[in-house]
């Protein structure tokens, strides 16, 4: 019986993973356990091309907790921007170089290695860049948003 239940749970999990990415984790207050292989990566319209996002908990546009992973390629730049809510960044792998200010300045960043944490207060302008592929985890409470200091940096307006 136990084997059957395990097989059923696996099949159910696989089905939802394929059909609706992370939907099983959304809008519920259930126990969630997610491994790196369970993540479904998608493009991020609000970030410069090349980044991928995996939503673990959300959705981000509602007034509820969210947890997402962002994967940045090597030599990636995020222009100065802010968010309406507090941002918690945890570096999972690689190195995320991050700083605060109104313009991306690689000399004004701190190299956050895997295991590092940054907490950015609402409406504080900040920026980041990578030298190699880097994965960070963001968590906070939505509704989320990204406002670029220079509107022409916003890929949604291109
Ligand atoms: Cu940010």
mmCIF file of C-alpha atoms and ligand atoms in Angstrom:
data_model
loop_
_atom_site.group_PDB
_atom_site.id
_atom_site.type_symbol
_atom_site.label_atom_id
_atom_site.label_comp_id
_atom_site.label_asym_id
_atom_site.label_seq_id
_atom_site.Cartn_x
_atom_site.Cartn_y
_atom_site.Cartn_z
ATOM 1 C CA UNK A 1 0.000 0.000 0.000
ATOM 2 C CA UNK A 2 2.775 2.366 0.858
ATOM 3 C CA UNK A 3 4.470 1.699 -2.463
ATOM 4 C CA UNK A 4 1.200 2.393 -4.270
ATOM 5 C CA UNK A 5 0.725 5.690 -2.459
ATOM 6 C CA UNK A 6 4.266 6.745 -3.244
ATOM 7 C CA UNK A 7 3.814 5.872 -6.911
ATOM 8 C CA UNK A 8 0.525 7.757 -7.038
ATOM 9 C CA UNK A 9 2.040 10.820 -5.375
ATOM 10 C CA UNK A 10 4.923 10.805 -7.843
ATOM 11 C CA UNK A 11 2.578 10.470 -10.803
ATOM 12 C CA UNK A 12 0.369 13.288 -9.523
ATOM 13 C CA UNK A 13 3.378 15.482 -8.920
ATOM 14 C CA UNK A 14 4.764 14.836 -12.389
ATOM 15 C CA UNK A 15 1.408 15.568 -13.972
ATOM 16 C CA UNK A 16 1.002 18.947 -12.306
ATOM 17 C CA UNK A 17 4.624 19.857 -12.925
ATOM 18 C CA UNK A 18 4.163 19.372 -16.631
ATOM 19 C CA UNK A 19 0.635 20.702 -17.006
ATOM 20 C CA UNK A 20 0.757 23.829 -14.878
ATOM 21 C CA UNK A 21 4.236 24.878 -13.771
ATOM 22 C CA UNK A 22 4.284 25.334 -10.014
ATOM 23 C CA UNK A 23 0.493 25.760 -9.993
ATOM 24 C CA UNK A 24 0.232 23.125 -7.312
ATOM 25 C CA UNK A 25 2.190 25.460 -5.026
ATOM 26 C CA UNK A 26 0.123 28.523 -5.785
ATOM 27 C CA UNK A 27 -2.814 29.867 -3.876
ATOM 28 C CA UNK A 28 -2.605 27.253 -1.183
ATOM 29 C CA UNK A 29 -1.187 27.170 2.295
ATOM 30 C CA UNK A 30 -0.057 23.599 2.101
ATOM 31 C CA UNK A 31 3.234 22.029 2.943
ATOM 32 C CA UNK A 32 5.552 22.544 -0.016
ATOM 33 C CA UNK A 33 8.778 20.696 -0.698
ATOM 34 C CA UNK A 34 10.613 21.500 -3.901
ATOM 35 C CA UNK A 35 13.917 20.173 -5.169
ATOM 36 C CA UNK A 36 16.096 21.908 -7.775
ATOM 37 C CA UNK A 37 14.926 19.457 -10.448
ATOM 38 C CA UNK A 38 11.255 20.337 -9.821
ATOM 39 C CA UNK A 39 11.723 23.938 -10.952
ATOM 40 C CA UNK A 40 10.246 25.086 -14.251
ATOM 41 C CA UNK A 41 12.197 27.951 -15.791
ATOM 42 C CA UNK A 42 10.593 30.653 -17.921
ATOM 43 C CA UNK A 43 11.579 34.000 -19.453
ATOM 44 C CA UNK A 44 11.261 37.174 -17.339
ATOM 45 C CA UNK A 45 9.560 40.053 -19.233
ATOM 46 C CA UNK A 46 10.614 42.639 -16.616
ATOM 47 C CA UNK A 47 14.348 41.837 -16.800
ATOM 48 C CA UNK A 48 16.887 42.217 -19.614
ATOM 49 C CA UNK A 49 16.880 39.215 -21.971
ATOM 50 C CA UNK A 50 18.726 36.138 -20.767
ATOM 51 C CA UNK A 51 17.315 35.779 -17.254
ATOM 52 C CA UNK A 52 15.027 32.898 -16.298
ATOM 53 C CA UNK A 53 12.516 32.661 -13.459
ATOM 54 C CA UNK A 54 11.087 29.682 -11.580
ATOM 55 C CA UNK A 55 8.080 30.447 -9.393
ATOM 56 C CA UNK A 56 8.012 28.289 -6.258
ATOM 57 C CA UNK A 57 5.325 30.216 -4.399
ATOM 58 C CA UNK A 58 3.091 32.972 -5.689
ATOM 59 C CA UNK A 59 1.854 34.441 -7.913
ATOM 60 C CA UNK A 60 3.954 37.570 -7.393
ATOM 61 C CA UNK A 61 1.280 40.027 -8.536
ATOM 62 C CA UNK A 62 -1.059 39.247 -5.640
ATOM 63 C CA UNK A 63 -0.943 40.330 -1.989
ATOM 64 C CA UNK A 64 0.526 37.067 -0.754
ATOM 65 C CA UNK A 65 3.937 35.581 -0.003
ATOM 66 C CA UNK A 66 6.120 34.687 -2.950
ATOM 67 C CA UNK A 67 9.327 32.748 -3.435
ATOM 68 C CA UNK A 68 11.055 32.600 -6.808
ATOM 69 C CA UNK A 69 14.429 31.700 -8.246
ATOM 70 C CA UNK A 70 16.153 33.860 -10.843
ATOM 71 C CA UNK A 71 18.900 32.472 -13.058
ATOM 72 C CA UNK A 72 21.227 35.020 -14.638
ATOM 73 C CA UNK A 73 23.708 34.133 -17.394
ATOM 74 C CA UNK A 74 27.390 35.114 -17.241
ATOM 75 C CA UNK A 75 28.157 38.791 -17.851
ATOM 76 C CA UNK A 76 24.584 39.835 -17.134
ATOM 77 C CA UNK A 77 23.611 43.336 -16.041
ATOM 78 C CA UNK A 78 20.502 44.542 -14.227
ATOM 79 C CA UNK A 79 20.148 48.339 -14.515
ATOM 80 C CA UNK A 80 19.189 50.417 -11.465
ATOM 81 C CA UNK A 81 15.620 49.766 -10.368
ATOM 82 C CA UNK A 82 13.391 49.523 -7.307
ATOM 83 C CA UNK A 83 10.443 47.493 -6.034
ATOM 84 C CA UNK A 84 7.249 48.515 -4.198
ATOM 85 C CA UNK A 85 7.879 45.940 -1.457
ATOM 86 C CA UNK A 86 10.851 44.628 0.515
ATOM 87 C CA UNK A 87 13.133 42.285 -1.420
ATOM 88 C CA UNK A 88 15.041 39.423 0.165
ATOM 89 C CA UNK A 89 17.786 38.019 -2.050
ATOM 90 C CA UNK A 90 19.566 34.777 -1.183
ATOM 91 C CA UNK A 91 22.379 33.661 -3.470
ATOM 92 C CA UNK A 92 22.009 29.969 -4.293
ATOM 93 C CA UNK A 93 24.947 29.529 -6.684
ATOM 94 C CA UNK A 94 27.496 31.702 -8.460
ATOM 95 C CA UNK A 95 28.198 35.272 -7.357
ATOM 96 C CA UNK A 96 25.768 38.159 -7.505
ATOM 97 C CA UNK A 97 27.439 41.574 -7.497
ATOM 98 C CA UNK A 98 24.990 44.029 -6.015
ATOM 99 C CA UNK A 99 24.940 47.685 -5.087
ATOM 100 C CA UNK A 100 22.584 50.554 -4.347
ATOM 101 C CA UNK A 101 22.261 53.804 -6.249
ATOM 102 C CA UNK A 102 20.641 55.350 -9.289
ATOM 103 C CA UNK A 103 23.070 54.005 -11.906
ATOM 104 C CA UNK A 104 24.793 50.662 -12.362
ATOM 105 C CA UNK A 105 28.385 51.073 -11.221
ATOM 106 C CA UNK A 106 30.404 47.824 -11.089
ATOM 107 C CA UNK A 107 32.843 49.492 -8.687
ATOM 108 C CA UNK A 108 30.091 50.139 -6.177
ATOM 109 C CA UNK A 109 28.949 46.557 -5.733
ATOM 110 C CA UNK A 110 29.546 43.866 -3.151
ATOM 111 C CA UNK A 111 30.291 40.334 -4.378
ATOM 112 C CA UNK A 112 27.628 38.114 -2.817
ATOM 113 C CA UNK A 113 28.752 34.494 -3.010
ATOM 114 C CA UNK A 114 26.528 31.433 -2.556
ATOM 115 C CA UNK A 115 24.844 31.566 0.841
ATOM 116 C CA UNK A 116 24.886 35.372 0.983
ATOM 117 C CA UNK A 117 21.782 37.428 1.684
ATOM 118 C CA UNK A 118 20.760 40.952 0.711
ATOM 119 C CA UNK A 119 17.664 42.750 1.971
ATOM 120 C CA UNK A 120 16.520 45.716 -0.083
ATOM 121 C CA UNK A 121 13.981 48.131 1.376
ATOM 122 C CA UNK A 122 11.002 49.268 -0.746
ATOM 123 C CA UNK A 123 11.698 52.027 -3.300
ATOM 124 C CA UNK A 124 15.504 51.879 -2.799
ATOM 125 C CA UNK A 125 17.290 51.892 -6.157
ATOM 126 C CA UNK A 126 19.733 49.036 -6.658
ATOM 127 C CA UNK A 127 21.524 47.163 -9.439
ATOM 128 C CA UNK A 128 23.514 44.010 -10.069
ATOM 129 C CA UNK A 129 25.763 42.117 -12.440
ATOM 130 C CA UNK A 130 27.322 38.705 -12.876
ATOM 131 C CA UNK A 131 30.614 37.370 -14.182
ATOM 132 C CA UNK A 132 29.363 33.766 -14.371
ATOM 133 C CA UNK A 133 25.969 32.052 -14.271
ATOM 134 C CA UNK A 134 24.296 32.877 -10.976
ATOM 135 C CA UNK A 135 21.084 31.739 -9.313
ATOM 136 C CA UNK A 136 19.405 33.815 -6.614
ATOM 137 C CA UNK A 137 16.232 33.246 -4.669
ATOM 138 C CA UNK A 138 13.851 36.128 -4.000
ATOM 139 C CA UNK A 139 11.171 36.067 -1.383
ATOM 140 C CA UNK A 140 8.783 38.663 -0.068
ATOM 141 C CA UNK A 141 5.124 39.589 -0.096
ATOM 142 C CA UNK A 142 3.439 40.848 -3.265
ATOM 143 C CA UNK A 143 2.109 42.566 -5.153
ATOM 144 C CA UNK A 144 5.551 42.733 -6.766
ATOM 145 C CA UNK A 145 6.803 45.159 -9.384
ATOM 146 C CA UNK A 146 9.971 46.471 -11.013
ATOM 147 C CA UNK A 147 10.485 50.189 -11.687
ATOM 148 C CA UNK A 148 13.621 51.190 -13.600
ATOM 149 C CA UNK A 149 15.311 54.501 -12.757
ATOM 150 C CA UNK A 150 15.774 55.063 -16.480
ATOM 151 C CA UNK A 151 12.524 54.026 -18.192
ATOM 152 C CA UNK A 152 14.433 53.174 -21.368
ATOM 153 C CA UNK A 153 16.098 50.312 -19.434
ATOM 154 C CA UNK A 154 12.701 48.611 -19.057
ATOM 155 C CA UNK A 155 12.536 45.712 -21.524
ATOM 156 C CA UNK A 156 8.729 45.790 -21.325
ATOM 157 C CA UNK A 157 8.848 49.194 -23.055
ATOM 158 C CA UNK A 158 11.019 48.051 -25.948
HETATM 159 CU CU1 LIG B 1 15.736 44.222 -7.372
#
